[in-house]
């Protein structure tokens, strides 16, 4: 057996658990949802095939479909760059040798763990139109701030701002990635007389592009499917200003029991995200992989 | 130098304090009387510290049983996930095979369909397997590599390991499994720690899947128990008196393992030094 | 009919739920059928599901103890997953034999044949006196005149919860239960009370609010529309409406009344004031004089002020809602008789009622006149008022379904979106409700 063929077979052995899992647990449900998308399906009765009617309704006859798509697109374009950048900065901050590093890092990880009532209470302190911190600060410079959560013109912006609370997860990935930077590169950089900036620009940044790429792509895939925040904090309101795509899909499927329509929405979303993913991969020339096999799989 | 040092600590302390506010609010609320918790304006010092909230909160909370269930599920998932996703990630990062790119796209594409529309057929599948009201639906898929997020994450890390390491090992007669086990995994401790931290948090807090798949109360997880608790605290039902303070108590106790795990796991995030040592 | 749909449901399951590999695995673990004589000896299994958690533990244990012929499985699931779990398990054919449902679930699930028709059971139960129901089960938990469930408790009513300390501080006398003024107190009295109890600080921000309504409390606008002589649909049962009536003058006026608390009188809490805790939470904080809500468990147990409960002001009729939490027997269950035995025990037998009264409710079928034990006069007034309002509503012929029908959740989402625009000043009440009608009507008929 040639080396090449042997490696080929071995690769599928490595992938065997995933292939089995995919075949057993995913293919069926995915195919079923594709089938539902071509049917009138209220969950409680068997689906009745209706052809492309669900897809037609979506594009021809449902203003909320386009609205939720636009809201989600705006959110994705605004929040992903914010989270990817700020998460990176925070990770840099916590990748130093300081006293009590473990404690500092745990504090910065807190937002990933704390959720629910306590966080909601905090947002009220921050964004209350009268007594909130933000509007009090704005008043100092003579600006009367909006009713952040309850004004339909501002609610989406407010949710984008609150999404920053979630940078803790990305920070963990960055921190882990920064440990993979070989120290000899820093030493070489120092020998060349590079300062802090040069060390960052020529060593840390390029060596951590694989994790930046990860957070970017996962951020995009995740923010197209944002659900929890919109569900818990604003429940789509006010006046559907934060009716994110998956919240809209959830309502159609689980609140109104139009699971056929919800499935069609899901498959449209699938293709949107797939296109974004392909574009991100095609433009990933800036990602530097230390291993030379990387080129063929970007 | 002193300036930047001071500035650094100033930023750390300011941001850190802000991030701690909800946590501190929970701690303070957990020892408050009910009417104090949402008092306007907010008070940070309780009228009296009510430690009895802790004993009352736990009196009829099935803490021990649901903790054991949750631990069992979480640990099983972590082990299965570490094994199966790292194998898949290795194949994508270090092996040559014809379907590498299409299969990787397939892996990622499983992240792109919201679970809302696959929940019913998945449930029907588990019904057919006879797995309802067991932990199997929560565990087995993770032993079979389902978790594209983690495969992608590990692939990114494995690809940063310099390939000279591979080559050296191959020359020494190492098989791919040998390289995976003896070179790649030991060099990817921070990444494996990340997978562990994330999986722990995810499994610890997941409540929808356990609610759907588990029927018997003696199989309920912590997240389910807390959900019942929250229902009574927010006045949705009768039953035993569960106040917001009690809810804070059980929430804090449930969060604690997630924080402790991170606190101890994050020390693996300073091992870059060791890696360069291997490289020599 | 039922047989037909469950047949095709089963066939559909085998078509969709399985993959090749999945069915192979399923074949390996196919459950074995117990031998017939074993089954005759063993207790009959009975699975019961609800979202009330341990609040029902004692009741379930009591039933199991009194009925050794059944192997009772208590399967509680928290509400946040419950409303997903019920349709999922129904679709998979594994739903529990008995399911607890709320008003919204009846209208979503009963028209689809999820519940077993209880007519024969009810007619064949010699111990039952049909006249003793607070409300006909066919109406409360039925569909098109057929009873599919037995109401577990008396139709609840949303009432005005008053902070008597704040009222007397402002010199307003709270109309007490049993006093003459109780039944005559009107809209102007309510507005006057909320204005008098609102307090502001020097900078204009609120120190104390007259009323907490949310934007708007779903129970408040129902009460208001009905007592004002309005209807939501051309079908008063909400079962098969062909047209919504959101633009009727009585409906518009009712919404205007409620909106005016915030927009005109400026005495109501705004969403930011009661974020997280909701209207009842803000009331419980002691800074709100009145709120419009159903049973506020927290208030009864924890209020650190003197509280009372009064009716919403009557406009033209004394309306009330029906449609409370009820037990439904699964139409696909193999244990329907056992299921009926449980729900009739829970809803109509003294031993069962005692268990559920302990969680703070008045039985809907109440030959023994039992009501929950009250810790105070204020608390006992809650039960009395709930009963009195329902009797008055039935007398006046204005008892209405709480659920807005099979499309109720969708219509309420439409309504909430438009209401937000009223509060934002982008729409008048009239324009908003016209928009609701324009979006809701195509769903009906």
XYZ file of N, CA and C in Angstrom, chain B residues 76-231:
468
model
N -18.933 12.874 31.517
C -18.993 11.965 30.371
C -18.849 12.714 29.062
N -19.537 13.829 28.960
C -19.481 14.594 27.711
C -18.072 15.125 27.479
N -17.439 15.632 28.538
C -16.100 16.202 28.377
C -15.131 15.140 27.863
N -15.166 13.971 28.477
C -14.232 12.917 28.065
C -14.469 12.522 26.607
N -15.746 12.251 26.287
C -16.068 11.831 24.924
C -15.745 12.894 23.901
N -15.985 14.125 24.269
C -15.766 15.214 23.328
C -14.274 15.431 23.095
N -13.488 15.410 24.176
C -12.043 15.604 24.014
C -11.486 14.550 23.065
N -11.875 13.293 23.283
C -11.361 12.206 22.457
C -11.791 12.362 21.000
N -13.112 12.475 20.786
C -13.601 12.374 19.414
C -13.328 13.629 18.605
N -13.445 14.805 19.211
C -13.217 16.003 18.406
C -11.730 16.209 18.128
N -10.869 15.781 19.045
C -9.444 15.996 18.776
C -8.967 15.060 17.662
N -9.539 13.856 17.604
C -9.198 12.950 16.496
C -9.594 13.578 15.160
N -10.827 14.045 15.092
C -11.300 14.653 13.840
C -10.468 15.879 13.498
N -10.191 16.699 14.516
C -9.431 17.921 14.262
C -8.035 17.587 13.739
N -7.452 16.531 14.266
C -6.121 16.140 13.806
C -6.150 15.793 12.328
N -7.172 15.015 11.931
C -7.271 14.639 10.519
C -7.348 15.882 9.649
N -8.145 16.864 10.071
C -8.297 18.067 9.245
C -7.048 18.929 9.257
N -6.318 18.896 10.363
C -5.176 19.797 10.475
C -3.897 19.192 9.894
N -3.691 17.881 10.026
C -2.379 17.331 9.726
C -2.350 16.211 8.703
N -3.503 15.778 8.214
C -3.461 14.637 7.307
C -3.916 15.041 5.913
N -3.354 14.313 4.925
C -3.754 14.564 3.536
C -4.754 13.527 3.118
N -5.932 13.985 2.721
C -6.900 13.068 2.109
C -7.786 13.875 1.184
N -8.293 13.192 0.171
C -8.927 13.888 -0.944
C -10.140 14.715 -0.517
N -10.943 14.174 0.420
C -12.193 14.866 0.769
C -12.006 15.850 1.934
N -10.752 16.241 2.163
C -10.517 17.055 3.352
C -11.354 18.339 3.355
N -11.261 19.107 2.276
C -11.994 20.370 2.259
C -13.510 20.168 2.268
N -14.075 19.352 1.400
C -15.536 19.173 1.443
C -16.029 18.664 2.791
N -15.252 17.756 3.397
C -15.715 17.235 4.676
C -15.625 18.271 5.775
N -14.615 19.128 5.682
C -14.510 20.169 6.694
C -15.673 21.155 6.564
N -16.037 21.463 5.332
C -17.198 22.328 5.109
C -18.456 21.661 5.668
N -18.553 20.363 5.489
C -19.705 19.616 6.012
C -19.761 19.714 7.542
N -18.599 19.553 8.166
C -18.543 19.675 9.626
C -19.042 21.044 10.051
N -18.493 22.091 9.411
C -18.901 23.440 9.794
C -20.382 23.682 9.512
N -20.878 23.087 8.436
C -22.266 23.400 8.063
C -23.263 22.851 9.079
N -22.826 21.901 9.916
C -23.749 21.430 10.950
C -24.006 22.496 12.008
N -23.178 23.562 11.974
C -23.388 24.656 12.919
C -24.412 25.660 12.404
N -24.870 25.475 11.161
C -25.602 26.562 10.523
C -27.109 26.369 10.479
N -27.600 25.265 11.055
C -29.051 25.041 11.101
C -29.498 25.159 12.556
N -30.395 26.100 12.857
C -30.835 26.254 14.245
C -31.495 24.965 14.756
N -31.201 24.608 16.011
C -31.705 23.340 16.544
C -33.220 23.315 16.617
N -33.853 24.483 16.569
C -35.313 24.524 16.686
C -36.010 23.649 15.651
N -35.438 23.539 14.460
C -36.138 22.806 13.411
C -35.703 21.344 13.324
N -34.672 20.950 14.072
C -34.282 19.540 14.056
C -34.666 18.834 15.357
N -35.180 19.615 16.314
C -35.490 19.043 17.627
C -36.495 17.887 17.537
N -37.575 18.085 16.787
C -38.620 17.052 16.737
C -38.112 15.757 16.100
N -37.524 15.809 14.894
C -37.012 14.552 14.333
C -35.918 13.913 15.188
N -35.094 14.733 15.829
C -34.073 14.168 16.712
C -34.736 13.436 17.874
N -35.758 14.054 18.425
C -36.471 13.426 19.544
C -37.094 12.109 19.105
N -37.688 12.121 17.911
C -38.319 10.897 17.399
C -37.263 9.797 17.237
N -36.095 10.202 16.751
C -34.999 9.241 16.597
C -34.636 8.599 17.936
N -34.479 9.431 18.961
C -34.121 8.892 20.278
C -35.248 8.034 20.857
N -36.486 8.391 20.514
C -37.610 7.551 20.934
C -37.468 6.159 20.346
N -37.138 6.132 19.046
C -36.987 4.858 18.355
C -35.851 4.024 18.942
N -34.824 4.720 19.399
C -33.691 4.006 19.993
C -34.003 3.564 21.423
N -35.130 3.998 21.951
C -35.475 3.654 23.330
C -34.653 4.421 24.354
N -34.183 5.589 23.982
C -33.273 6.345 24.852
C -33.942 7.443 25.662
N -35.279 7.582 25.511
C -35.951 8.643 26.268
C -35.905 8.286 27.751
N -35.760 9.342 28.575
C -35.625 9.199 30.016
C -34.349 8.448 30.414
N -33.336 8.550 29.565
C -31.999 8.108 29.966
C -31.033 9.253 29.655
N -29.809 9.135 30.143
C -28.809 10.170 29.856
C -28.193 10.012 28.463
N -28.527 8.889 27.789
C -27.837 8.602 26.522
C -27.963 9.705 25.463
N -29.170 10.292 25.246
C -29.246 11.328 24.210
C -28.355 12.526 24.517
N -28.068 12.727 25.806
C -27.255 13.882 26.187
C -25.768 13.578 26.052
N -25.403 12.297 26.079
C -23.990 11.924 26.131
C -23.487 11.331 24.822
N -24.175 10.318 24.311
C -23.631 9.537 23.193
C -23.243 10.384 21.973
N -24.104 11.326 21.533
C -23.700 12.098 20.347
C -22.350 12.787 20.535
N -22.026 13.131 21.786
C -20.751 13.811 22.023
C -19.564 12.858 21.990
N -19.826 11.571 22.213
C -18.748 10.587 22.051
C -18.515 10.331 20.571
N -19.512 10.662 19.767
C -19.364 10.459 18.335
C -19.051 11.778 17.629
N -18.316 12.616 18.316
C -17.712 13.764 17.634
C -18.633 14.907 17.306
N -19.917 14.844 17.725
C -20.782 15.955 17.368
C -20.414 17.150 18.232
N -20.073 18.215 17.610
C -19.554 19.383 18.280
C -18.575 20.034 17.320
N -19.136 20.495 16.187
C -18.299 21.062 15.131
C -17.471 22.240 15.637
N -18.080 23.003 16.550
C -17.380 24.132 17.156
C -16.023 23.699 17.698
N -16.001 22.562 18.385
C -14.775 22.107 19.043
C -13.787 21.503 18.042
N -14.326 20.857 17.008
C -13.433 20.326 15.974
C -12.704 21.478 15.298
N -13.456 22.512 14.968
C -12.876 23.699 14.326
C -11.842 24.349 15.251
N -12.210 24.485 16.523
C -11.304 25.107 17.491
C -9.979 24.345 17.565
N -10.076 23.036 17.734
C -8.852 22.237 17.879
C -8.050 22.226 16.577
N -8.747 22.192 15.437
C -8.038 22.231 14.152
C -7.163 23.488 14.084
N -7.735 24.627 14.503
C -6.964 25.873 14.439
C -5.696 25.761 15.286
N -5.820 25.142 16.454
C -4.654 25.030 17.321
C -3.641 24.030 16.767
N -4.150 22.898 16.284
C -3.232 21.879 15.770
C -2.441 22.421 14.584
N -3.059 23.321 13.809
C -2.379 23.844 12.633
C -1.279 24.838 12.986
N -1.273 25.309 14.239
C -0.210 26.235 14.610
C 1.024 25.503 15.115
N 0.912 24.208 15.317
C 2.095 23.462 15.748
C 3.017 23.304 14.535
N 4.261 23.767 14.652
C 5.159 23.740 13.501
C 5.269 22.338 12.905
N 5.282 22.251 11.578
C 5.247 20.915 10.973
C 6.585 20.195 11.080
N 7.672 20.942 11.389
C 8.951 20.235 11.573
C 8.822 19.168 12.664
N 7.923 19.467 13.618
C 7.713 18.514 14.708
C 7.186 17.197 14.169
N 6.202 17.334 13.269
C 5.683 16.157 12.582
C 6.798 15.367 11.938
N 7.529 16.102 11.099
C 8.533 15.455 10.262
C 9.545 14.714 11.125
N 9.984 15.391 12.176
C 10.946 14.766 13.069
C 10.380 13.456 13.609
N 9.131 13.520 14.025
C 8.509 12.333 14.604
C 8.353 11.230 13.566
N 8.029 11.626 12.344
C 7.835 10.632 11.292
C 9.146 9.921 10.990
N 10.181 10.709 10.960
C 11.475 10.106 10.711
C 11.788 9.085 11.793
N 11.376 9.408 13.020
C 11.574 8.459 14.113
C 10.657 7.258 14.005
N 9.829 7.189 12.958
C 8.980 6.027 12.747
C 7.640 6.097 13.437
N 7.255 7.316 13.787
C 5.982 7.472 14.467
C 4.829 7.383 13.476
N 3.765 6.672 13.857
C 2.569 6.659 13.019
C 1.809 7.967 13.247
N 0.750 8.151 12.456
C -0.057 9.349 12.679
C -0.636 9.360 14.079
N -1.072 8.174 14.543
C -1.633 8.155 15.884
C -0.560 8.511 16.914
N 0.662 8.048 16.633
C 1.770 8.378 17.520
C 2.024 9.874 17.564
N 2.012 10.514 16.402
C 2.220 11.970 16.368
C 1.106 12.671 17.120
N -0.117 12.210 16.857
C -1.288 12.796 17.511
C -1.164 12.702 19.030
N -0.853 11.499 19.507
C -0.847 11.275 20.947
C 0.391 11.848 21.619
N 1.547 11.777 20.915
C 2.791 12.135 21.607
C 3.323 13.510 21.268
N 2.877 14.055 20.151
C 3.372 15.386 19.793
C 2.271 16.443 19.881
N 1.207 16.208 19.133
C 0.183 17.258 19.002
C -0.577 17.483 20.314
N -1.081 16.428 20.911
C -1.868 16.614 22.137
C -1.070 17.286 23.260
N 0.137 16.809 23.558
C 0.878 17.467 24.648
C 1.175 18.938 24.355
N 1.287 19.286 23.083
C 1.573 20.681 22.746
C 0.304 21.528 22.716
N -0.851 20.872 22.855
C -2.112 21.622 22.726
C -2.885 21.680 24.035
N -2.153 21.590 25.147
C -2.828 21.613 26.443
C -3.738 22.834 26.602
N -3.281 24.047 26.244
C -4.192 25.193 26.402
C -5.486 25.006 25.612
N -5.378 24.442 24.410
C -6.586 24.248 23.598
C -7.502 23.214 24.234
N -6.924 22.131 24.736
C -7.745 21.106 25.381
C -8.397 21.656 26.653
N -7.647 22.527 27.354
C -8.223 23.169 28.539
C -9.407 24.037 28.124
N -9.272 24.714 27.004
C -10.367 25.560 26.523
C -11.606 24.718 26.220
N -11.387 23.601 25.532
C -12.518 22.718 25.223
C -13.197 22.256 26.521
N -12.372 21.915 27.500
C -12.923 21.465 28.781
C -13.736 22.561 29.456
N -13.171 23.752 29.493
C -13.874 24.869 30.150
C -15.214 25.145 29.468
N -15.180 25.233 28.143
C -16.412 25.540 27.405
C -17.456 24.434 27.561
N -17.003 23.192 27.427
C -17.951 22.078 27.503
C -18.580 22.008 28.885
N -17.754 22.225 29.885
C -18.270 22.198 31.250
C -19.386 23.225 31.411
N -19.100 24.457 31.017
C -20.072 25.541 31.165
C -21.344 25.230 30.393
N -21.165 24.753 29.169
C -22.297 24.465 28.287
C -23.182 23.364 28.872
N -22.564 22.271 29.308
C -23.332 21.151 29.835
C -23.950 21.485 31.185
N -23.199 22.230 31.992
C -23.656 22.576 33.329
C -24.940 23.396 33.260
N -25.012 24.286 32.286
C -26.148 25.206 32.218
C -27.240 24.777 31.265
N -26.980 23.771 30.421
C -27.978 23.390 29.433
C -29.232 22.894 30.134
N -30.373 23.476 29.787
C -31.576 22.921 30.402
C -32.588 22.416 29.399
N -32.595 22.937 28.170
C -33.657 22.525 27.248
C -33.564 21.031 26.922
N -32.380 20.576 26.517
C -32.243 19.159 26.148
C -32.568 18.238 27.325
N -32.036 18.493 28.537
C -32.426 17.629 29.661
C -33.930 17.644 29.925
N -34.565 18.807 29.821
C -36.014 18.849 30.067
C -36.733 17.981 29.045
N -36.302 18.076 27.785
C -36.996 17.350 26.725
C -36.769 15.840 26.876
N -35.536 15.439 27.143
C -35.211 14.008 27.100
C -35.423 13.270 28.415
N -35.397 13.989 29.535
C -35.530 13.314 30.830
C -36.936 13.509 31.376
N -37.564 12.441 31.820
C -38.908 12.547 32.374
C -38.923 12.442 33.898
N -38.138 11.507 34.438
C -38.226 11.236 35.874
C -37.513 12.308 36.687
N -38.168 12.776 37.749
C -37.538 13.801 38.590
C -36.182 13.352 39.138
N -36.011 12.024 39.375
C -34.729 11.621 39.975
C -33.585 11.666 38.956
N -33.905 11.959 37.684
C -32.823 12.137 36.712
C -32.575 13.616 36.407
N -33.348 14.499 37.025
C -33.223 15.928 36.712
C -31.834 16.467 37.044
N -31.431 17.456 36.247
C -30.116 18.076 36.454
C -30.270 19.354 37.276
N -29.136 19.923 37.657
C -29.135 21.186 38.402
C -29.872 22.273 37.647
N -29.626 22.352 36.325
C -30.240 23.422 35.537
C -31.765 23.309 35.560
N -32.274 22.087 35.571
C -33.725 21.914 35.639
C -34.231 22.336 37.017
N -33.515 21.891 38.044
C -33.918 22.236 39.407
C -33.968 23.752 39.572
N -32.956 24.428 39.012
C -32.921 25.890 39.120
C -34.089 26.514 38.368
N -34.432 25.925 37.253
C -35.528 26.454 36.451
C -36.842 26.399 37.247
N -37.071 25.300 37.942
C -38.252 25.197 38.804
C -38.194 26.255 39.894
N -37.013 26.418 40.413
C -36.803 27.385 41.484
C -37.160 28.786 41.019
N -36.675 29.117 39.816
C -36.890 30.465 39.279
C -38.384 30.695 39.088
N -39.079 29.653 38.641
C -40.519 29.752 38.456
C -41.210 30.172 39.743
